[in-house]
Amino acid sequence: MSVWEYIVDLFVNVRTDWIEWLQGFNLASSLIILLDSLIGIILMLIFVFPIVIIFIWLERRFIAWMQLRPGPNRCGPFGLLQPIADAIKTLIKELIMPAKGDKLVHWLAPVVLFFSGLMLFAVIPIGKGHLGALADLNIGILYIVAIGSLSVTAIFMAGWSSNNKYALLGAMRAVAQLVSYEVPMVLSIVGVVLIVGSLQMSEIVGQQSYPFILVQPLGCFIYFIGAMAELNRSPMDQIEAESELTTGYFTEYSGMKFATFFLGEYISTLAIATIVTTLFLGGWKGPFLPVWFWFVFKVFAVFLVILWMRATLIRVRIDQIMAFSWKFLLPMALINIFITAAEVLIWDKWMSGWESFPWPFIFVNWAIAVVLILLWSKIFFKLGGGRVEVGEVRPGYSQGYGADLQAPVS
Amino acid sequence: MELEAQPFVINFGPSHPSTHGVFRLRTILDGEVIVDVEPIFGYLHRGIEKLAEGRTYVQNIPFTDRLDYLASMTANHGYVLAVEKLAGIEVPERAEYLRVIMSELMRISSHLMAVGFLTNELGAMMTPLLYMYREREKILDLFEMVCGQRLTYNYMRFGGVSHDIPREFLPAVKKFVREMPGFIDEYDQLLKENEIVLARTKGVGILPADVAINYSVSGPMLRASGVKWDIRKDDPYSVYDRFDFDIPTGSAGDIYDRYRQRIEEMRQSVRILEQAIEQIPPGEVCTKVPSLLRPPKGEVFARIEAPKGELGYYLVSDGSIAPYRFRVRPPALINLGVLRYMSRGWKIGDLIAIFGSVDICVAEVDR
């Protein structure tokens, strides 16, 4: 094996050598698995943090560039050391605990959020075959869905334990929003699972002879929007809503507890970017260059799109955001499942000669996606999810909300 | 056991990211819905009206800078107009033109801030605001060129302005006037047809014209409700009657109309500036006025169209060097009165947006 070939699939090759070296000691196979996992977890921690730090730096510089300002540029070259300076600053700050808050839950919330984000990386493949992922579970996607929804608990814990009205409002919004977006998000993945016929992440990447965004445009679109809502990123940052709730559920957090929340959110962002890359953008696959390069490149591309949206769009109101999930994304996700299932049937019955999912479906699916989005947005406004028509005041929202309104201020 | 629901009282402020200063909104919520809202102010009260009674007329000009610090030039303008009316001072023509140029530049700057902060309160992550800061910086550079200050100008004097403009000022204004419509188009590109902006602002916080008149609302808020009332046209002061400009009006009086109103007014201000630069005559910029001015006994009320609404000054003179009474009609405070009417029944996010569309400056509200 030449040096280049070794570098191309670096992660898998190093891991293979490491396991072979361990087997040389005649250890029990369970011990080998344990040692392998331990090293994997440590490596993951070592590699996730630098990427998160680059993420934070990139976010600040990229948004600054979009907003015609220089951004951080004092610490190190191009301000690269700014996240480290921030980390030191938050470390030496006082930890404030609300007097009537729930101490244990208040401490636990950032930890839960942090690890629920970190655990997602376990099943993400960064190289060929089974050894590409730290733990290539045969229920990989199910694992992602299960672990991904843990963050709701953390956010509600934070909001409840803070004993603060802003935090409580933020937490209430969080529960409503995150639970609603979980549904279309999970359903949008089903299309991919139907095509691949497996829940295993390595299998999903292995079958993408072209990125699945081409055959699953609708699924990718729904998953991406759902992910934005899960991450509380603008335009779906109802939960934090700086101009309304100061910072929502972590209003009462300071010092390292705040930093843990902050890091946890960025780790979740990184995780979502890797999941989008794996499911819809072909994972580590790419021509000529090393596979890890393609993986990191795609992850950063997804992250930049998230940043772009954050810098451009305006926050949606809470009832609009809920309506968007239930009246727009959910029906679209169901229709997407139906169409994909029909196509998989056709592939099985009449096009069984095709090795991968037949490419003619790309055009069909894109056409369906465009027409559906255009049509459904019209229906969506009829259903009351969009703007209020001028002159018409809807019941329940109107100036005459109820008889109580006429009561004098006490 | 019977459970009773309690009203959820939440205070937005006194220190809150979107209260434009130290200002409190005591809000009673039913879930996310606003049941009642009560603006509480006075945190920034400096007693300017009382302080002014102990100072001479000229010494009071810097006080007016500190009323609405986002539009100091117009605040100056209103005060000097009142004193000139009281003492019967003539103003040279060139000075009148300079005042109009400064006031219109100030109006553009203030409206930029109003629209920028409105988008911020709607939840944009600073981007439109920072684009608007770019143009505001240019206006502040122009002011710095004229009077050396960027925020509190103290530029107007009784009988004119403090000093003449430098030679490079008019070409710089010309350049600004040429570029500004392009920048306004740029904001429109980002915001005007944006689906989320429309969803958040159309039909929200409606202020009908009759209610607006009853609450004595003025300025862009009143015009956005469809009332064609602009003191520059209806009760012309300075040399505003010599310019050809329109008064844009809205139709529904919702947040979107108020936002559009400010954008259209910026376009009209650019038109006024274009004409003012063409017409400005040479000559004196200030008549000789004694520094210890003793206006004759009497009272006067002068009003101008400030960016935020009708800014009025009521002065009573007892013939001494200081005003006996110095009273300001702050447009922002009076426009705030209608906040409760507009925001009841809407949600928290709407309350903040409606509050932003009123465009207040707490320094002026509390004085």
PDB file of N, CA and C in Angstrom, chain A residues 349-409:
ATOM      1  N   LYS A 349     -39.542  -3.929  -9.208  1.00  0.00           N
ATOM      2  CA  LYS A 349     -40.349  -4.713 -10.145  1.00  0.00           C
ATOM      3  C   LYS A 349     -39.814  -4.660 -11.562  1.00  0.00           C
ATOM      4  N   TRP A 350     -39.609  -3.417 -12.040  1.00  0.00           N
ATOM      5  CA  TRP A 350     -39.331  -3.275 -13.472  1.00  0.00           C
ATOM      6  C   TRP A 350     -37.913  -2.832 -13.801  1.00  0.00           C
ATOM      7  N   MET A 351     -37.204  -2.313 -12.826  1.00  0.00           N
ATOM      8  CA  MET A 351     -35.883  -1.797 -13.142  1.00  0.00           C
ATOM      9  C   MET A 351     -34.833  -2.504 -12.320  1.00  0.00           C
ATOM     10  N   SER A 352     -35.004  -3.807 -12.089  1.00  0.00           N
ATOM     11  CA  SER A 352     -34.099  -4.508 -11.183  1.00  0.00           C
ATOM     12  C   SER A 352     -32.693  -4.617 -11.750  1.00  0.00           C
ATOM     13  N   GLY A 353     -32.518  -4.276 -13.027  1.00  0.00           N
ATOM     14  CA  GLY A 353     -31.184  -4.299 -13.602  1.00  0.00           C
ATOM     15  C   GLY A 353     -30.268  -3.210 -13.054  1.00  0.00           C
ATOM     16  N   TRP A 354     -30.881  -2.164 -12.497  1.00  0.00           N
ATOM     17  CA  TRP A 354     -30.061  -1.022 -12.028  1.00  0.00           C
ATOM     18  C   TRP A 354     -29.377  -1.382 -10.716  1.00  0.00           C
ATOM     19  N   GLU A 355     -28.088  -1.067 -10.653  1.00  0.00           N
ATOM     20  CA  GLU A 355     -27.346  -1.385  -9.431  1.00  0.00           C
ATOM     21  C   GLU A 355     -27.732  -0.464  -8.285  1.00  0.00           C
ATOM     22  N   SER A 356     -27.654   0.860  -8.547  1.00  0.00           N
ATOM     23  CA  SER A 356     -28.058   1.811  -7.517  1.00  0.00           C
ATOM     24  C   SER A 356     -29.421   2.384  -7.895  1.00  0.00           C
ATOM     25  N   PHE A 357     -29.919   3.232  -7.044  1.00  0.00           N
ATOM     26  CA  PHE A 357     -31.232   3.824  -7.302  1.00  0.00           C
ATOM     27  C   PHE A 357     -31.226   4.507  -8.669  1.00  0.00           C
ATOM     28  N   PRO A 358     -32.193   4.155  -9.561  1.00  0.00           N
ATOM     29  CA  PRO A 358     -32.125   4.634 -10.956  1.00  0.00           C
ATOM     30  C   PRO A 358     -32.095   6.152 -11.049  1.00  0.00           C
ATOM     31  N   TRP A 359     -31.169   6.672 -11.835  1.00  0.00           N
ATOM     32  CA  TRP A 359     -31.010   8.120 -11.905  1.00  0.00           C
ATOM     33  C   TRP A 359     -32.179   8.845 -12.564  1.00  0.00           C
ATOM     34  N   PRO A 360     -32.989   8.215 -13.454  1.00  0.00           N
ATOM     35  CA  PRO A 360     -34.108   8.997 -14.027  1.00  0.00           C
ATOM     36  C   PRO A 360     -35.031   9.555 -12.958  1.00  0.00           C
ATOM     37  N   PHE A 361     -35.067   8.899 -11.797  1.00  0.00           N
ATOM     38  CA  PHE A 361     -35.937   9.393 -10.733  1.00  0.00           C
ATOM     39  C   PHE A 361     -35.499  10.759 -10.213  1.00  0.00           C
ATOM     40  N   ILE A 362     -34.232  11.117 -10.454  1.00  0.00           N
ATOM     41  CA  ILE A 362     -33.749  12.436 -10.007  1.00  0.00           C
ATOM     42  C   ILE A 362     -34.642  13.533 -10.565  1.00  0.00           C
ATOM     43  N   PHE A 363     -34.897  13.438 -11.900  1.00  0.00           N
ATOM     44  CA  PHE A 363     -35.688  14.506 -12.537  1.00  0.00           C
ATOM     45  C   PHE A 363     -37.118  14.485 -12.020  1.00  0.00           C
ATOM     46  N   VAL A 364     -37.657  13.262 -11.883  1.00  0.00           N
ATOM     47  CA  VAL A 364     -39.028  13.136 -11.384  1.00  0.00           C
ATOM     48  C   VAL A 364     -39.136  13.778 -10.004  1.00  0.00           C
ATOM     49  N   ASN A 365     -38.179  13.435  -9.126  1.00  0.00           N
ATOM     50  CA  ASN A 365     -38.277  13.913  -7.747  1.00  0.00           C
ATOM     51  C   ASN A 365     -38.092  15.421  -7.640  1.00  0.00           C
ATOM     52  N   TRP A 366     -37.186  15.959  -8.435  1.00  0.00           N
ATOM     53  CA  TRP A 366     -36.996  17.412  -8.389  1.00  0.00           C
ATOM     54  C   TRP A 366     -38.242  18.134  -8.869  1.00  0.00           C
ATOM     55  N   ALA A 367     -38.817  17.598  -9.958  1.00  0.00           N
ATOM     56  CA  ALA A 367     -40.041  18.234 -10.471  1.00  0.00           C
ATOM     57  C   ALA A 367     -41.138  18.181  -9.414  1.00  0.00           C
ATOM     58  N   ILE A 368     -41.289  16.992  -8.788  1.00  0.00           N
ATOM     59  CA  ILE A 368     -42.328  16.848  -7.765  1.00  0.00           C
ATOM     60  C   ILE A 368     -42.054  17.808  -6.614  1.00  0.00           C
ATOM     61  N   ALA A 369     -40.788  17.903  -6.210  1.00  0.00           N
ATOM     62  CA  ALA A 369     -40.443  18.763  -5.075  1.00  0.00           C
ATOM     63  C   ALA A 369     -40.796  20.217  -5.355  1.00  0.00           C
ATOM     64  N   VAL A 370     -40.401  20.691  -6.537  1.00  0.00           N
ATOM     65  CA  VAL A 370     -40.654  22.106  -6.850  1.00  0.00           C
ATOM     66  C   VAL A 370     -42.157  22.371  -6.895  1.00  0.00           C
ATOM     67  N   VAL A 371     -42.886  21.503  -7.614  1.00  0.00           N
ATOM     68  CA  VAL A 371     -44.330  21.715  -7.748  1.00  0.00           C
ATOM     69  C   VAL A 371     -45.011  21.655  -6.389  1.00  0.00           C
ATOM     70  N   LEU A 372     -44.608  20.667  -5.566  1.00  0.00           N
ATOM     71  CA  LEU A 372     -45.232  20.504  -4.252  1.00  0.00           C
ATOM     72  C   LEU A 372     -44.999  21.711  -3.370  1.00  0.00           C
ATOM     73  N   ILE A 373     -43.750  22.187  -3.370  1.00  0.00           N
ATOM     74  CA  ILE A 373     -43.450  23.320  -2.482  1.00  0.00           C
ATOM     75  C   ILE A 373     -44.260  24.536  -2.916  1.00  0.00           C
ATOM     76  N   LEU A 374     -44.312  24.758  -4.238  1.00  0.00           N
ATOM     77  CA  LEU A 374     -45.058  25.930  -4.711  1.00  0.00           C
ATOM     78  C   LEU A 374     -46.543  25.794  -4.392  1.00  0.00           C
ATOM     79  N   LEU A 375     -47.081  24.586  -4.656  1.00  0.00           N
ATOM     80  CA  LEU A 375     -48.517  24.378  -4.437  1.00  0.00           C
ATOM     81  C   LEU A 375     -48.856  24.452  -2.954  1.00  0.00           C
ATOM     82  N   TRP A 376     -48.044  23.747  -2.156  1.00  0.00           N
ATOM     83  CA  TRP A 376     -48.390  23.629  -0.749  1.00  0.00           C
ATOM     84  C   TRP A 376     -48.243  24.957  -0.034  1.00  0.00           C
ATOM     85  N   SER A 377     -47.332  25.798  -0.511  1.00  0.00           N
ATOM     86  CA  SER A 377     -47.221  27.093   0.169  1.00  0.00           C
ATOM     87  C   SER A 377     -48.495  27.904  -0.039  1.00  0.00           C
ATOM     88  N   LYS A 378     -49.156  27.716  -1.202  1.00  0.00           N
ATOM     89  CA  LYS A 378     -50.448  28.380  -1.416  1.00  0.00           C
ATOM     90  C   LYS A 378     -51.491  27.848  -0.420  1.00  0.00           C
ATOM     91  N   ILE A 379     -51.539  26.511  -0.306  1.00  0.00           N
ATOM     92  CA  ILE A 379     -52.507  25.911   0.607  1.00  0.00           C
ATOM     93  C   ILE A 379     -52.187  26.302   2.039  1.00  0.00           C
ATOM     94  N   PHE A 380     -50.886  26.370   2.334  1.00  0.00           N
ATOM     95  CA  PHE A 380     -50.429  26.685   3.682  1.00  0.00           C
ATOM     96  C   PHE A 380     -50.984  28.035   4.136  1.00  0.00           C
ATOM     97  N   PHE A 381     -50.957  28.998   3.226  1.00  0.00           N
ATOM     98  CA  PHE A 381     -51.488  30.312   3.592  1.00  0.00           C
ATOM     99  C   PHE A 381     -52.996  30.229   3.828  1.00  0.00           C
ATOM    100  N   LYS A 382     -53.671  29.374   3.051  1.00  0.00           N
ATOM    101  CA  LYS A 382     -55.110  29.200   3.254  1.00  0.00           C
ATOM    102  C   LYS A 382     -55.390  28.601   4.622  1.00  0.00           C
ATOM    103  N   LEU A 383     -54.501  27.698   5.044  1.00  0.00           N
ATOM    104  CA  LEU A 383     -54.678  27.047   6.336  1.00  0.00           C
ATOM    105  C   LEU A 383     -54.389  27.996   7.498  1.00  0.00           C
ATOM    106  N   GLY A 384     -53.869  29.157   7.190  1.00  0.00           N
ATOM    107  CA  GLY A 384     -53.678  30.136   8.249  1.00  0.00           C
ATOM    108  C   GLY A 384     -52.290  30.160   8.821  1.00  0.00           C
ATOM    109  N   GLY A 385     -51.330  29.573   8.117  1.00  0.00           N
ATOM    110  CA  GLY A 385     -49.975  29.574   8.667  1.00  0.00           C
ATOM    111  C   GLY A 385     -49.173  30.799   8.295  1.00  0.00           C
ATOM    112  N   GLY A 386     -49.645  31.493   7.280  1.00  0.00           N
ATOM    113  CA  GLY A 386     -48.856  32.602   6.772  1.00  0.00           C
ATOM    114  C   GLY A 386     -49.252  33.913   7.390  1.00  0.00           C
ATOM    115  N   ARG A 387     -49.140  34.947   6.598  1.00  0.00           N
ATOM    116  CA  ARG A 387     -49.422  36.270   7.143  1.00  0.00           C
ATOM    117  C   ARG A 387     -50.919  36.527   7.230  1.00  0.00           C
ATOM    118  N   VAL A 388     -51.264  37.471   8.065  1.00  0.00           N
ATOM    119  CA  VAL A 388     -52.653  37.883   8.184  1.00  0.00           C
ATOM    120  C   VAL A 388     -52.915  38.863   7.044  1.00  0.00           C
ATOM    121  N   GLU A 389     -54.027  38.699   6.381  1.00  0.00           N
ATOM    122  CA  GLU A 389     -54.352  39.650   5.330  1.00  0.00           C
ATOM    123  C   GLU A 389     -54.701  40.991   5.965  1.00  0.00           C
ATOM    124  N   VAL A 390     -54.307  42.051   5.306  1.00  0.00           N
ATOM    125  CA  VAL A 390     -54.561  43.380   5.869  1.00  0.00           C
ATOM    126  C   VAL A 390     -56.068  43.621   5.906  1.00  0.00           C
ATOM    127  N   GLY A 391     -56.525  44.158   6.996  1.00  0.00           N
ATOM    128  CA  GLY A 391     -57.943  44.458   7.115  1.00  0.00           C
ATOM    129  C   GLY A 391     -58.707  43.343   7.803  1.00  0.00           C
ATOM    130  N   GLU A 392     -58.206  42.120   7.653  1.00  0.00           N
ATOM    131  CA  GLU A 392     -58.896  41.013   8.280  1.00  0.00           C
ATOM    132  C   GLU A 392     -58.197  40.693   9.598  1.00  0.00           C
ATOM    133  N   VAL A 393     -58.958  40.617  10.657  1.00  0.00           N
ATOM    134  CA  VAL A 393     -58.357  40.298  11.949  1.00  0.00           C
ATOM    135  C   VAL A 393     -58.889  38.946  12.381  1.00  0.00           C
ATOM    136  N   ARG A 394     -57.990  37.995  12.578  1.00  0.00           N
ATOM    137  CA  ARG A 394     -58.420  36.646  12.877  1.00  0.00           C
ATOM    138  C   ARG A 394     -58.902  36.531  14.313  1.00  0.00           C
ATOM    139  N   PRO A 395     -59.910  35.724  14.561  1.00  0.00           N
ATOM    140  CA  PRO A 395     -60.354  35.512  15.944  1.00  0.00           C
ATOM    141  C   PRO A 395     -59.232  34.834  16.723  1.00  0.00           C
ATOM    142  N   GLY A 396     -59.095  35.229  17.970  1.00  0.00           N
ATOM    143  CA  GLY A 396     -58.044  34.652  18.789  1.00  0.00           C
ATOM    144  C   GLY A 396     -56.774  35.464  18.742  1.00  0.00           C
ATOM    145  N   TYR A 397     -56.613  36.257  17.705  1.00  0.00           N
ATOM    146  CA  TYR A 397     -55.440  37.087  17.599  1.00  0.00           C
ATOM    147  C   TYR A 397     -55.823  38.556  17.623  1.00  0.00           C
ATOM    148  N   SER A 398     -57.112  38.797  17.583  1.00  0.00           N
ATOM    149  CA  SER A 398     -57.555  40.145  17.264  1.00  0.00           C
ATOM    150  C   SER A 398     -57.391  41.069  18.453  1.00  0.00           C
ATOM    151  N   GLN A 399     -57.707  42.319  18.229  1.00  0.00           N
ATOM    152  CA  GLN A 399     -57.673  43.287  19.312  1.00  0.00           C
ATOM    153  C   GLN A 399     -58.692  42.882  20.362  1.00  0.00           C
ATOM    154  N   GLY A 400     -59.828  42.363  19.916  1.00  0.00           N
ATOM    155  CA  GLY A 400     -60.829  41.908  20.851  1.00  0.00           C
ATOM    156  C   GLY A 400     -60.591  40.463  21.230  1.00  0.00           C
ATOM    157  N   TYR A 401     -59.465  40.204  21.869  1.00  0.00           N
ATOM    158  CA  TYR A 401     -59.055  38.833  22.142  1.00  0.00           C
ATOM    159  C   TYR A 401     -60.039  38.155  23.090  1.00  0.00           C
ATOM    160  N   GLY A 402     -60.535  38.867  24.047  1.00  0.00           N
ATOM    161  CA  GLY A 402     -61.502  38.280  24.962  1.00  0.00           C
ATOM    162  C   GLY A 402     -62.088  39.386  25.819  1.00  0.00           C
ATOM    163  N   ALA A 403     -63.110  39.035  26.578  1.00  0.00           N
ATOM    164  CA  ALA A 403     -63.747  40.052  27.402  1.00  0.00           C
ATOM    165  C   ALA A 403     -62.793  40.565  28.474  1.00  0.00           C
ATOM    166  N   ASP A 404     -61.839  39.694  28.896  1.00  0.00           N
ATOM    167  CA  ASP A 404     -60.899  40.066  29.945  1.00  0.00           C
ATOM    168  C   ASP A 404     -60.098  41.308  29.588  1.00  0.00           C
ATOM    169  N   LEU A 405     -59.926  41.505  28.289  1.00  0.00           N
ATOM    170  CA  LEU A 405     -59.069  42.609  27.857  1.00  0.00           C
ATOM    171  C   LEU A 405     -59.623  43.945  28.296  1.00  0.00           C
ATOM    172  N   GLN A 406     -60.931  43.995  28.454  1.00  0.00           N
ATOM    173  CA  GLN A 406     -61.522  45.286  28.800  1.00  0.00           C
ATOM    174  C   GLN A 406     -61.294  45.627  30.272  1.00  0.00           C
ATOM    175  N   ALA A 407     -60.891  44.609  31.046  1.00  0.00           N
ATOM    176  CA  ALA A 407     -60.694  44.851  32.470  1.00  0.00           C
ATOM    177  C   ALA A 407     -59.552  45.839  32.690  1.00  0.00           C
ATOM    178  N   PRO A 408     -59.664  46.702  33.686  1.00  0.00           N
ATOM    179  CA  PRO A 408     -58.611  47.680  33.928  1.00  0.00           C
ATOM    180  C   PRO A 408     -57.342  47.022  34.452  1.00  0.00           C
ATOM    181  N   VAL A 409     -56.236  47.699  34.298  1.00  0.00           N
ATOM    182  CA  VAL A 409     -54.956  47.180  34.785  1.00  0.00           C
ATOM    183  C   VAL A 409     -54.986  47.199  36.303  1.00  0.00           C
TER     184      VAL A 409
END
